[in-house]
Amino acid sequence: MNENSLFIRACKRQETERTPVWIMRQAGRYLPEYRAIREKHDFLTMCKTPELASEVTVQPIDIIKTDAAILFSDILVIPEAMGMNLDIIESQGPVFDSPIRSAKAIENLNIEGVVERLNYVMEAVKMTKEKLAGRVPLIGFSGSPWTLACYMVEGKGSKNFDIIKSFIYNEPAAAHRLLQILADSIIEYLNAKIRAGCDAVQIFDTWASILSPSDFEEFSLKYIRYICENLETGGAPVIVFAKGVSSYAKLAELKCDSLGVDWTKEIGTVRKEINGTKALQGNMDPTVLFAPKQKIREETERVLESYGTGAGHVFNLGHGILPKTPVENTQYFVECVKELSAKYHA
Ligand code: 1CP
């Protein structure tokens, strides 16, 4: 059933009757129904309790009516499973109390049995699939090695990422060792998620945006390539979202099905740049959802128009939905995509 869904077909550049839509970070803080559950449980408990994780995964399907679900979890469960103590602090986001600052700290990571310790994620996948009952496909995800390393070395989010960048320039061998360890764990983790029932997987490289093109190749793309080449997908589409990259030419050579595009590019220009060789996912500016309805409709149309007619577009925002976004506008946005996109398909 899910192989024939709009989302999976669009990821594979097969014809659809309209453009499918889902929203990065759709399971989260802008929904009062999410906040009601989050008030009672801390973030990691929610990730580790399949009953809760599956419940908030399904919320946006019922409330926002998107065409795909994304499993509620976080990219940082991998470093947590490697033994790094993770706290999600309300006003600050994720924090590791002892970040990695040396080659020795990397050797101390507990890299055996990571995926076994993440079995709670696989249980959440199975429970979510039951709750979805075939209504829409389920996307599993991971951070890229580079984006995970950013948090593991910085210890938290950062403005200018001077600590991770000093690390890659001063200790390149250790940095590459860390990135390779992460890449190997990510392959095993995404393969396990697909086996547990995920219909597609997305790799988030949020902090691609802070690297020069040559550093991006050396410290990020190389490992994403390795992951894509070693996944056992069984036909599940692979989506790579590298935020803020200046060119898509090399990404288009990856063994993946779809590329995410942030809102600083014209999606139609990217389509031409890669000659239609991958499906594209995106790319409305998330803050447009704070605008009046007329503007939301116009921007939706503008993105559809930019991509143009034919297969291979999955509508999304250019990055995650923001916590203060009005739910009503989000619902309206999804309605607009569904209504306006039909004329771009034969
Ligand atoms: O207080 C809370 O409720 C926690 C907020 C929260 C939520 C809802 C965090 C902490 N993570 C999540 C869920 C989450 N994270 C999902 C769920 C599925 C979905 O609906 O999309 C996903 C896919 C992520 C992925 C994630 N976490 C990324 C990559 C995507 C992106 O948005 O760039 C990153 C960079 C993180 C780290 C992270 N975890 C949480 C926060 C607030 C952050 C970002 C911190 C920062 O800006 O540096």
Tab-separated table of C-alpha atoms and ligand atoms in Angstrom:
chain	number	residue	atom	x	y	z
A	1	MET	CA	0.000	0.000	0.000
A	2	ASN	CA	2.738	2.474	0.942
A	3	GLU	CA	4.713	1.780	-2.222
A	4	ASN	CA	1.802	3.321	-4.077
A	5	SER	CA	1.514	6.325	-1.788
A	6	LEU	CA	1.958	9.794	-3.256
A	7	PHE	CA	5.040	10.408	-1.124
A	8	ILE	CA	6.928	7.237	-2.070
A	9	ARG	CA	6.015	7.607	-5.731
A	10	ALA	CA	7.165	11.228	-5.797
A	11	CYS	CA	10.466	10.280	-4.101
A	12	LYS	CA	11.014	7.821	-6.942
A	13	ARG	CA	10.061	10.409	-9.569
A	14	GLN	CA	6.968	8.469	-10.587
A	15	GLU	CA	3.863	10.312	-11.720
A	16	THR	CA	1.374	11.373	-9.051
A	17	GLU	CA	-1.986	13.118	-9.341
A	18	ARG	CA	-0.831	15.911	-7.047
A	19	THR	CA	2.281	16.911	-5.089
A	20	PRO	CA	2.619	15.178	-1.678
A	21	VAL	CA	3.473	17.300	1.359
A	22	TRP	CA	5.016	16.725	4.775
A	23	ILE	CA	6.793	19.112	7.152
A	24	MET	CA	10.203	18.742	8.764
A	25	ARG	CA	9.749	18.776	12.568
A	26	GLN	CA	6.001	18.235	12.116
A	27	ALA	CA	5.913	16.157	15.316
A	28	GLY	CA	6.720	18.807	17.879
A	29	ARG	CA	6.315	21.920	19.860
A	30	TYR	CA	3.952	23.997	17.686
A	31	LEU	CA	1.177	21.452	18.422
A	32	PRO	CA	-0.751	21.923	21.707
A	33	GLU	CA	-1.401	18.157	21.645
A	34	TYR	CA	2.385	17.572	21.664
A	35	ARG	CA	2.963	20.104	24.451
A	36	ALA	CA	0.267	18.452	26.594
A	37	ILE	CA	2.210	15.171	26.518
A	38	ARG	CA	5.610	16.871	26.769
A	39	GLU	CA	4.512	18.653	29.984
A	40	LYS	CA	4.211	15.279	31.669
A	41	HIS	CA	7.400	13.637	30.364
A	42	ASP	CA	10.937	14.730	29.649
A	43	PHE	CA	12.112	14.634	26.054
A	44	LEU	CA	14.294	11.511	26.260
A	45	THR	CA	11.604	9.588	28.098
A	46	MET	CA	9.290	10.398	25.213
A	47	CYS	CA	11.875	9.138	22.710
A	48	LYS	CA	12.435	5.973	24.735
A	49	THR	CA	8.766	5.117	25.321
A	50	PRO	CA	7.314	3.650	22.087
A	51	GLU	CA	3.744	4.346	23.245
A	52	LEU	CA	4.503	8.103	23.584
A	53	ALA	CA	6.819	8.406	20.566
A	54	SER	CA	4.269	6.720	18.304
A	55	GLU	CA	1.441	8.860	19.657
A	56	VAL	CA	3.173	12.166	18.840
A	57	THR	CA	4.341	10.796	15.473
A	58	VAL	CA	0.736	10.242	14.435
A	59	GLN	CA	-0.599	13.581	15.780
A	60	PRO	CA	0.277	15.654	12.686
A	61	ILE	CA	-1.301	13.028	10.398
A	62	ASP	CA	-4.619	13.518	12.177
A	63	ILE	CA	-4.315	17.262	12.793
A	64	ILE	CA	-2.309	18.671	9.854
A	65	LYS	CA	-3.101	15.895	7.340
A	66	THR	CA	0.359	15.577	5.844
A	67	ASP	CA	1.094	12.793	3.351
A	68	ALA	CA	3.918	11.186	5.366
A	69	ALA	CA	4.754	10.705	9.042
A	70	ILE	CA	8.253	11.188	10.474
A	71	LEU	CA	9.134	9.180	13.537
A	72	PHE	CA	9.338	11.275	16.694
A	73	SER	CA	12.897	10.925	17.965
A	74	ASP	CA	16.057	12.981	17.714
A	75	ILE	CA	19.309	12.799	15.802
A	76	LEU	CA	21.181	12.834	19.140
A	77	VAL	CA	19.994	9.419	20.311
A	78	ILE	CA	23.066	7.938	18.575
A	79	PRO	CA	25.666	9.816	20.666
A	80	GLU	CA	23.481	9.158	23.706
A	81	ALA	CA	23.628	5.427	22.942
A	82	MET	CA	27.427	5.775	22.651
A	83	GLY	CA	27.459	6.818	26.288
A	84	MET	CA	27.306	10.622	26.076
A	85	ASN	CA	24.972	12.082	28.654
A	86	LEU	CA	22.297	14.135	26.851
A	87	ASP	CA	20.023	16.749	28.367
A	88	ILE	CA	17.386	18.646	26.426
A	89	ILE	CA	17.111	21.971	28.220
A	90	GLU	CA	13.887	23.850	27.557
A	91	SER	CA	15.368	27.254	26.695
A	92	GLN	CA	18.669	26.024	25.274
A	93	GLY	CA	18.093	22.834	23.307
A	94	PRO	CA	20.340	19.776	23.521
A	95	VAL	CA	23.390	19.753	25.817
A	96	PHE	CA	26.093	17.095	26.357
A	97	ASP	CA	27.794	17.534	29.728
A	98	SER	CA	31.147	16.140	28.603
A	99	PRO	CA	31.754	16.962	24.957
A	100	ILE	CA	34.450	15.269	22.896
A	101	ARG	CA	37.633	17.327	22.815
A	102	SER	CA	40.369	14.722	22.221
A	103	ALA	CA	41.272	11.560	20.350
A	104	LYS	CA	41.101	9.737	23.687
A	105	ALA	CA	37.488	10.794	24.241
A	106	ILE	CA	36.630	9.232	20.893
A	107	GLU	CA	38.212	5.924	21.937
A	108	ASN	CA	36.113	6.018	25.105
A	109	LEU	CA	32.856	6.059	23.155
A	110	ASN	CA	30.905	2.875	23.600
A	111	ILE	CA	30.574	1.895	19.955
A	112	GLU	CA	29.752	-1.797	20.355
A	113	GLY	CA	26.044	-2.556	20.467
A	114	VAL	CA	24.822	0.978	19.698
A	115	VAL	CA	21.929	-0.213	17.576
A	116	GLU	CA	20.912	-2.800	20.196
A	117	ARG	CA	20.721	0.026	22.741
A	118	LEU	CA	18.543	1.918	20.274
A	119	ASN	CA	16.058	-0.938	20.107
A	120	TYR	CA	13.449	1.383	21.652
A	121	VAL	CA	13.462	3.270	18.331
A	122	MET	CA	12.670	0.076	16.415
A	123	GLU	CA	9.851	-0.660	18.867
A	124	ALA	CA	8.504	2.870	18.276
A	125	VAL	CA	8.661	2.278	14.497
A	126	LYS	CA	6.639	-0.936	14.835
A	127	MET	CA	4.039	0.642	17.102
A	128	THR	CA	3.738	3.684	14.831
A	129	LYS	CA	3.184	1.487	11.789
A	130	GLU	CA	0.331	-0.194	13.644
A	131	LYS	CA	-1.223	3.142	14.545
A	132	LEU	CA	-0.837	4.466	11.004
A	133	ALA	CA	-2.486	1.312	9.641
A	134	GLY	CA	-1.288	2.065	6.106
A	135	ARG	CA	-2.721	5.595	5.969
A	136	VAL	CA	0.609	7.243	5.100
A	137	PRO	CA	4.239	6.068	4.879
A	138	LEU	CA	6.643	6.458	7.795
A	139	ILE	CA	9.989	8.253	7.435
A	140	GLY	CA	12.907	7.268	9.645
A	141	PHE	CA	15.924	9.554	9.948
A	142	SER	CA	19.424	10.113	11.192
A	143	GLY	CA	21.744	13.059	11.468
A	144	SER	CA	24.732	13.011	9.108
A	145	PRO	CA	28.090	12.148	10.678
A	146	TRP	CA	29.148	15.782	10.356
A	147	THR	CA	26.025	17.228	12.012
A	148	LEU	CA	26.240	14.696	14.859
A	149	ALA	CA	29.943	15.472	15.329
A	150	CYS	CA	29.082	19.185	15.597
A	151	TYR	CA	26.935	18.533	18.690
A	152	MET	CA	29.271	15.900	20.158
A	153	VAL	CA	32.305	18.210	19.991
A	154	GLU	CA	30.628	21.562	20.682
A	155	GLY	CA	28.491	19.991	23.422
A	156	LYS	CA	25.472	22.035	22.330
A	157	GLY	CA	24.191	24.228	19.509
A	158	SER	CA	26.594	26.978	18.510
A	159	LYS	CA	26.715	30.345	16.757
A	160	ASN	CA	29.992	30.050	14.904
A	161	PHE	CA	31.079	26.444	15.579
A	162	ASP	CA	34.628	27.443	16.423
A	163	ILE	CA	35.215	24.376	18.628
A	164	ILE	CA	34.314	21.719	16.031
A	165	LYS	CA	36.115	23.668	13.322
A	166	SER	CA	39.275	24.012	15.423
A	167	PHE	CA	39.011	20.281	16.035
A	168	ILE	CA	38.871	19.325	12.333
A	169	TYR	CA	41.751	21.675	11.468
A	170	ASN	CA	43.988	20.796	14.435
A	171	GLU	CA	43.182	17.109	14.780
A	172	PRO	CA	42.015	15.977	11.353
A	173	ALA	CA	42.896	12.313	11.963
A	174	ALA	CA	40.807	12.200	15.148
A	175	ALA	CA	37.978	14.063	13.422
A	176	HIS	CA	37.964	11.565	10.566
A	177	ARG	CA	38.018	8.687	13.047
A	178	LEU	CA	34.933	10.128	14.774
A	179	LEU	CA	33.117	10.709	11.466
A	180	GLN	CA	33.873	7.135	10.342
A	181	ILE	CA	32.607	5.665	13.619
A	182	LEU	CA	29.419	7.671	13.233
A	183	ALA	CA	28.971	6.688	9.580
A	184	ASP	CA	29.240	2.987	10.447
A	185	SER	CA	26.707	3.315	13.274
A	186	ILE	CA	24.332	5.319	11.075
A	187	ILE	CA	24.345	2.625	8.371
A	188	GLU	CA	23.446	-0.045	10.917
A	189	TYR	CA	20.868	2.212	12.546
A	190	LEU	CA	19.073	3.200	9.328
A	191	ASN	CA	19.132	-0.388	8.076
A	192	ALA	CA	17.507	-1.476	11.356
A	193	LYS	CA	14.879	1.250	11.026
A	194	ILE	CA	14.032	0.107	7.494
A	195	ARG	CA	13.820	-3.512	8.673
A	196	ALA	CA	11.526	-2.412	11.521
A	197	GLY	CA	9.142	-0.846	8.995
A	198	CYS	CA	10.255	2.641	7.924
A	199	ASP	CA	9.162	3.263	4.339
A	200	ALA	CA	11.833	5.904	3.638
A	201	VAL	CA	14.824	7.412	5.446
A	202	GLN	CA	16.173	10.946	5.556
A	203	ILE	CA	19.693	12.025	6.466
A	204	PHE	CA	19.740	15.507	8.037
A	205	ASP	CA	22.942	17.454	7.427
A	206	THR	CA	21.772	20.649	9.085
A	207	TRP	CA	25.280	21.989	9.620
A	208	ALA	CA	26.498	21.446	6.065
A	209	SER	CA	25.780	25.168	5.959
A	210	ILE	CA	28.861	26.116	8.003
A	211	LEU	CA	31.438	24.382	5.780
A	212	SER	CA	33.256	25.713	2.732
A	213	PRO	CA	32.646	23.614	-0.403
A	214	SER	CA	35.974	21.787	-0.038
A	215	ASP	CA	35.527	21.148	3.703
A	216	PHE	CA	31.991	19.972	2.990
A	217	GLU	CA	33.418	17.393	0.580
A	218	GLU	CA	36.099	16.238	3.027
A	219	PHE	CA	34.218	16.233	6.330
A	220	SER	CA	30.618	15.663	5.364
A	221	LEU	CA	29.777	14.559	1.838
A	222	LYS	CA	32.395	11.809	1.819
A	223	TYR	CA	30.646	10.122	4.763
A	224	ILE	CA	27.124	10.680	3.413
A	225	ARG	CA	28.287	9.020	0.185
A	226	TYR	CA	29.646	6.069	2.149
A	227	ILE	CA	26.351	5.730	4.036
A	228	CYS	CA	24.246	5.886	0.856
A	229	GLU	CA	26.426	3.234	-0.765
A	230	ASN	CA	26.099	0.857	2.170
A	231	LEU	CA	22.412	1.088	3.048
A	232	GLU	CA	20.237	-1.958	2.502
A	233	THR	CA	17.097	-0.102	1.549
A	234	GLY	CA	14.954	-2.872	0.073
A	235	GLY	CA	13.559	-0.143	-2.184
A	236	ALA	CA	12.863	2.433	0.543
A	237	PRO	CA	13.728	5.900	-0.809
A	238	VAL	CA	16.700	7.727	0.711
A	239	ILE	CA	16.458	11.507	1.114
A	240	VAL	CA	19.531	13.660	1.769
A	241	PHE	CA	18.934	17.125	3.216
A	242	ALA	CA	22.156	19.137	3.290
A	243	LYS	CA	21.152	22.593	4.419
A	244	GLY	CA	22.870	25.635	2.997
A	245	VAL	CA	25.058	23.993	0.360
A	246	SER	CA	26.117	26.207	-2.532
A	247	SER	CA	25.891	23.541	-5.225
A	248	TYR	CA	23.852	20.392	-5.796
A	249	ALA	CA	26.047	18.887	-8.519
A	250	LYS	CA	27.921	16.496	-6.212
A	251	LEU	CA	24.852	15.674	-4.127
A	252	ALA	CA	23.156	14.635	-7.364
A	253	GLU	CA	25.768	11.881	-7.774
A	254	LEU	CA	24.847	10.241	-4.458
A	255	LYS	CA	23.148	6.870	-4.401
A	256	CYS	CA	19.935	8.377	-3.064
A	257	ASP	CA	16.494	9.177	-4.442
A	258	SER	CA	15.709	12.658	-3.260
A	259	LEU	CA	17.494	15.842	-2.165
A	260	GLY	CA	16.125	18.361	0.332
A	261	VAL	CA	16.374	22.024	-0.676
A	262	ASP	CA	16.349	24.939	1.768
A	263	TRP	CA	14.479	28.155	0.996
A	264	THR	CA	17.487	30.222	-0.035
A	265	LYS	CA	17.470	28.544	-3.477
A	266	GLU	CA	14.926	28.490	-6.280
A	267	ILE	CA	13.804	24.863	-6.366
A	268	GLY	CA	13.346	25.153	-10.143
A	269	THR	CA	16.965	26.283	-10.534
A	270	VAL	CA	18.156	23.279	-8.520
A	271	ARG	CA	15.990	21.006	-10.683
A	272	LYS	CA	17.778	22.363	-13.767
A	273	GLU	CA	21.210	22.238	-12.120
A	274	ILE	CA	20.879	18.497	-11.515
A	275	ASN	CA	18.994	17.890	-14.737
A	276	GLY	CA	16.072	16.235	-12.963
A	277	THR	CA	18.198	13.286	-11.832
A	278	LYS	CA	16.790	13.263	-8.260
A	279	ALA	CA	13.446	14.067	-6.728
A	280	LEU	CA	13.524	17.370	-4.803
A	281	GLN	CA	11.974	18.086	-1.440
A	282	GLY	CA	11.129	21.583	-0.277
A	283	ASN	CA	11.319	24.486	0.002
A	284	MET	CA	9.029	27.193	1.412
A	285	ASP	CA	10.533	29.487	4.034
A	286	PRO	CA	9.173	28.210	7.411
A	287	THR	CA	8.411	31.777	8.543
A	288	VAL	CA	5.873	32.200	5.729
A	289	LEU	CA	3.563	30.226	8.036
A	290	PHE	CA	3.426	33.330	10.230
A	291	ALA	CA	2.086	35.391	7.301
A	292	PRO	CA	-1.544	36.127	6.356
A	293	LYS	CA	-3.337	33.293	4.540
A	294	GLN	CA	-3.171	35.084	1.188
A	295	LYS	CA	0.637	35.160	1.404
A	296	ILE	CA	0.807	31.475	2.409
A	297	ARG	CA	-1.248	30.610	-0.658
A	298	GLU	CA	0.858	32.790	-2.968
A	299	GLU	CA	4.136	31.355	-1.687
A	300	THR	CA	2.835	27.795	-2.018
A	301	GLU	CA	1.912	28.552	-5.627
A	302	ARG	CA	5.283	30.217	-6.217
A	303	VAL	CA	7.208	27.113	-5.072
A	304	LEU	CA	4.984	24.816	-7.178
A	305	GLU	CA	5.479	27.098	-10.169
A	306	SER	CA	9.236	27.216	-9.626
A	307	TYR	CA	9.511	23.407	-9.609
A	308	GLY	CA	7.196	23.288	-12.604
A	309	THR	CA	5.181	20.442	-14.064
A	310	GLY	CA	5.834	16.739	-13.811
A	311	ALA	CA	7.045	14.163	-11.337
A	312	GLY	CA	9.591	14.282	-8.537
A	313	HIS	CA	8.516	17.101	-6.198
A	314	VAL	CA	7.769	16.486	-2.517
A	315	PHE	CA	6.511	19.691	-0.948
A	316	ASN	CA	8.051	20.637	2.384
A	317	LEU	CA	9.380	23.670	4.170
A	318	GLY	CA	13.019	24.606	3.589
A	319	HIS	CA	13.810	23.677	7.225
A	320	GLY	CA	11.896	22.621	10.346
A	321	ILE	CA	8.614	24.220	11.350
A	322	LEU	CA	9.169	26.750	14.155
A	323	PRO	CA	7.705	26.230	17.650
A	324	LYS	CA	5.437	29.310	17.590
A	325	THR	CA	3.846	28.564	14.200
A	326	PRO	CA	0.028	28.859	14.261
A	327	VAL	CA	-1.578	25.441	13.767
A	328	GLU	CA	-4.380	26.916	11.665
A	329	ASN	CA	-1.884	28.363	9.167
A	330	THR	CA	-0.093	25.029	8.990
A	331	GLN	CA	-3.361	23.255	8.179
A	332	TYR	CA	-4.133	25.890	5.574
A	333	PHE	CA	-0.698	25.466	3.990
A	334	VAL	CA	-1.234	21.703	3.568
A	335	GLU	CA	-4.672	22.338	2.042
A	336	CYS	CA	-3.109	24.816	-0.388
A	337	VAL	CA	-0.493	22.296	-1.564
A	338	LYS	CA	-3.150	19.638	-2.058
A	339	GLU	CA	-5.476	21.966	-3.938
A	340	LEU	CA	-3.016	23.981	-6.033
A	341	SER	CA	-0.629	21.204	-7.049
A	342	ALA	CA	-2.996	19.070	-9.168
A	343	LYS	CA	-2.556	21.300	-12.205
A	344	TYR	CA	1.211	20.640	-12.248
A	345	HIS	CA	0.557	16.958	-12.879
A	346	ALA	CA	-0.787	15.521	-16.114
B	1	1CP	O1	11.432	20.487	24.269
B	1	1CP	C1	11.148	19.664	23.385
B	1	1CP	O2	10.017	19.197	23.215
B	1	1CP	C2	12.275	19.202	22.534
B	1	1CP	C3	12.350	19.842	21.215
B	1	1CP	C4	12.789	18.804	20.214
B	1	1CP	C5	11.956	18.065	19.357
B	1	1CP	C6	10.459	18.144	19.221
B	1	1CP	C7	14.103	18.366	20.016
B	1	1CP	C8	15.343	18.784	20.714
B	1	1CP	N1	14.086	17.368	19.036
B	1	1CP	C9	12.797	17.181	18.607
B	1	1CP	C10	12.337	16.195	17.626
B	1	1CP	C11	13.102	16.022	16.375
B	1	1CP	N2	14.390	16.376	16.145
B	1	1CP	C12	12.603	15.388	15.219
B	1	1CP	C13	11.228	14.742	15.233
B	1	1CP	C14	10.536	14.395	14.057
B	1	1CP	C15	9.962	15.572	13.279
B	1	1CP	O3	8.833	15.921	13.538
B	1	1CP	O4	10.673	16.084	12.386
B	1	1CP	C16	13.624	15.436	14.243
B	1	1CP	C17	13.597	14.953	12.815
B	1	1CP	C18	14.742	16.060	14.846
B	1	1CP	C19	16.017	16.225	14.154
B	1	1CP	C20	17.028	17.139	14.715
B	1	1CP	N3	17.369	17.356	16.027
B	1	1CP	C21	17.902	17.924	13.904
B	1	1CP	C22	17.956	17.891	12.404
B	1	1CP	C23	16.864	18.652	11.770
B	1	1CP	C24	16.854	20.144	11.954
B	1	1CP	O5	15.836	20.636	12.393
B	1	1CP	O6	17.845	20.787	11.590
B	1	1CP	C25	18.731	18.652	14.763
B	1	1CP	C26	19.821	19.630	14.367
B	1	1CP	C27	18.399	18.284	16.095
B	1	1CP	C28	19.037	18.745	17.335
B	1	1CP	C29	18.024	19.282	18.260
B	1	1CP	N4	17.263	18.512	19.097
B	1	1CP	C30	16.368	19.296	19.787
B	1	1CP	C31	16.576	20.636	19.368
B	1	1CP	C32	15.829	21.819	19.882
B	1	1CP	C33	17.595	20.608	18.393
B	1	1CP	C34	18.139	21.786	17.596
B	1	1CP	C35	19.143	22.546	18.377
B	1	1CP	C36	19.896	23.551	17.559
B	1	1CP	O7	19.240	24.417	16.964
B	1	1CP	O8	21.129	23.441	17.481
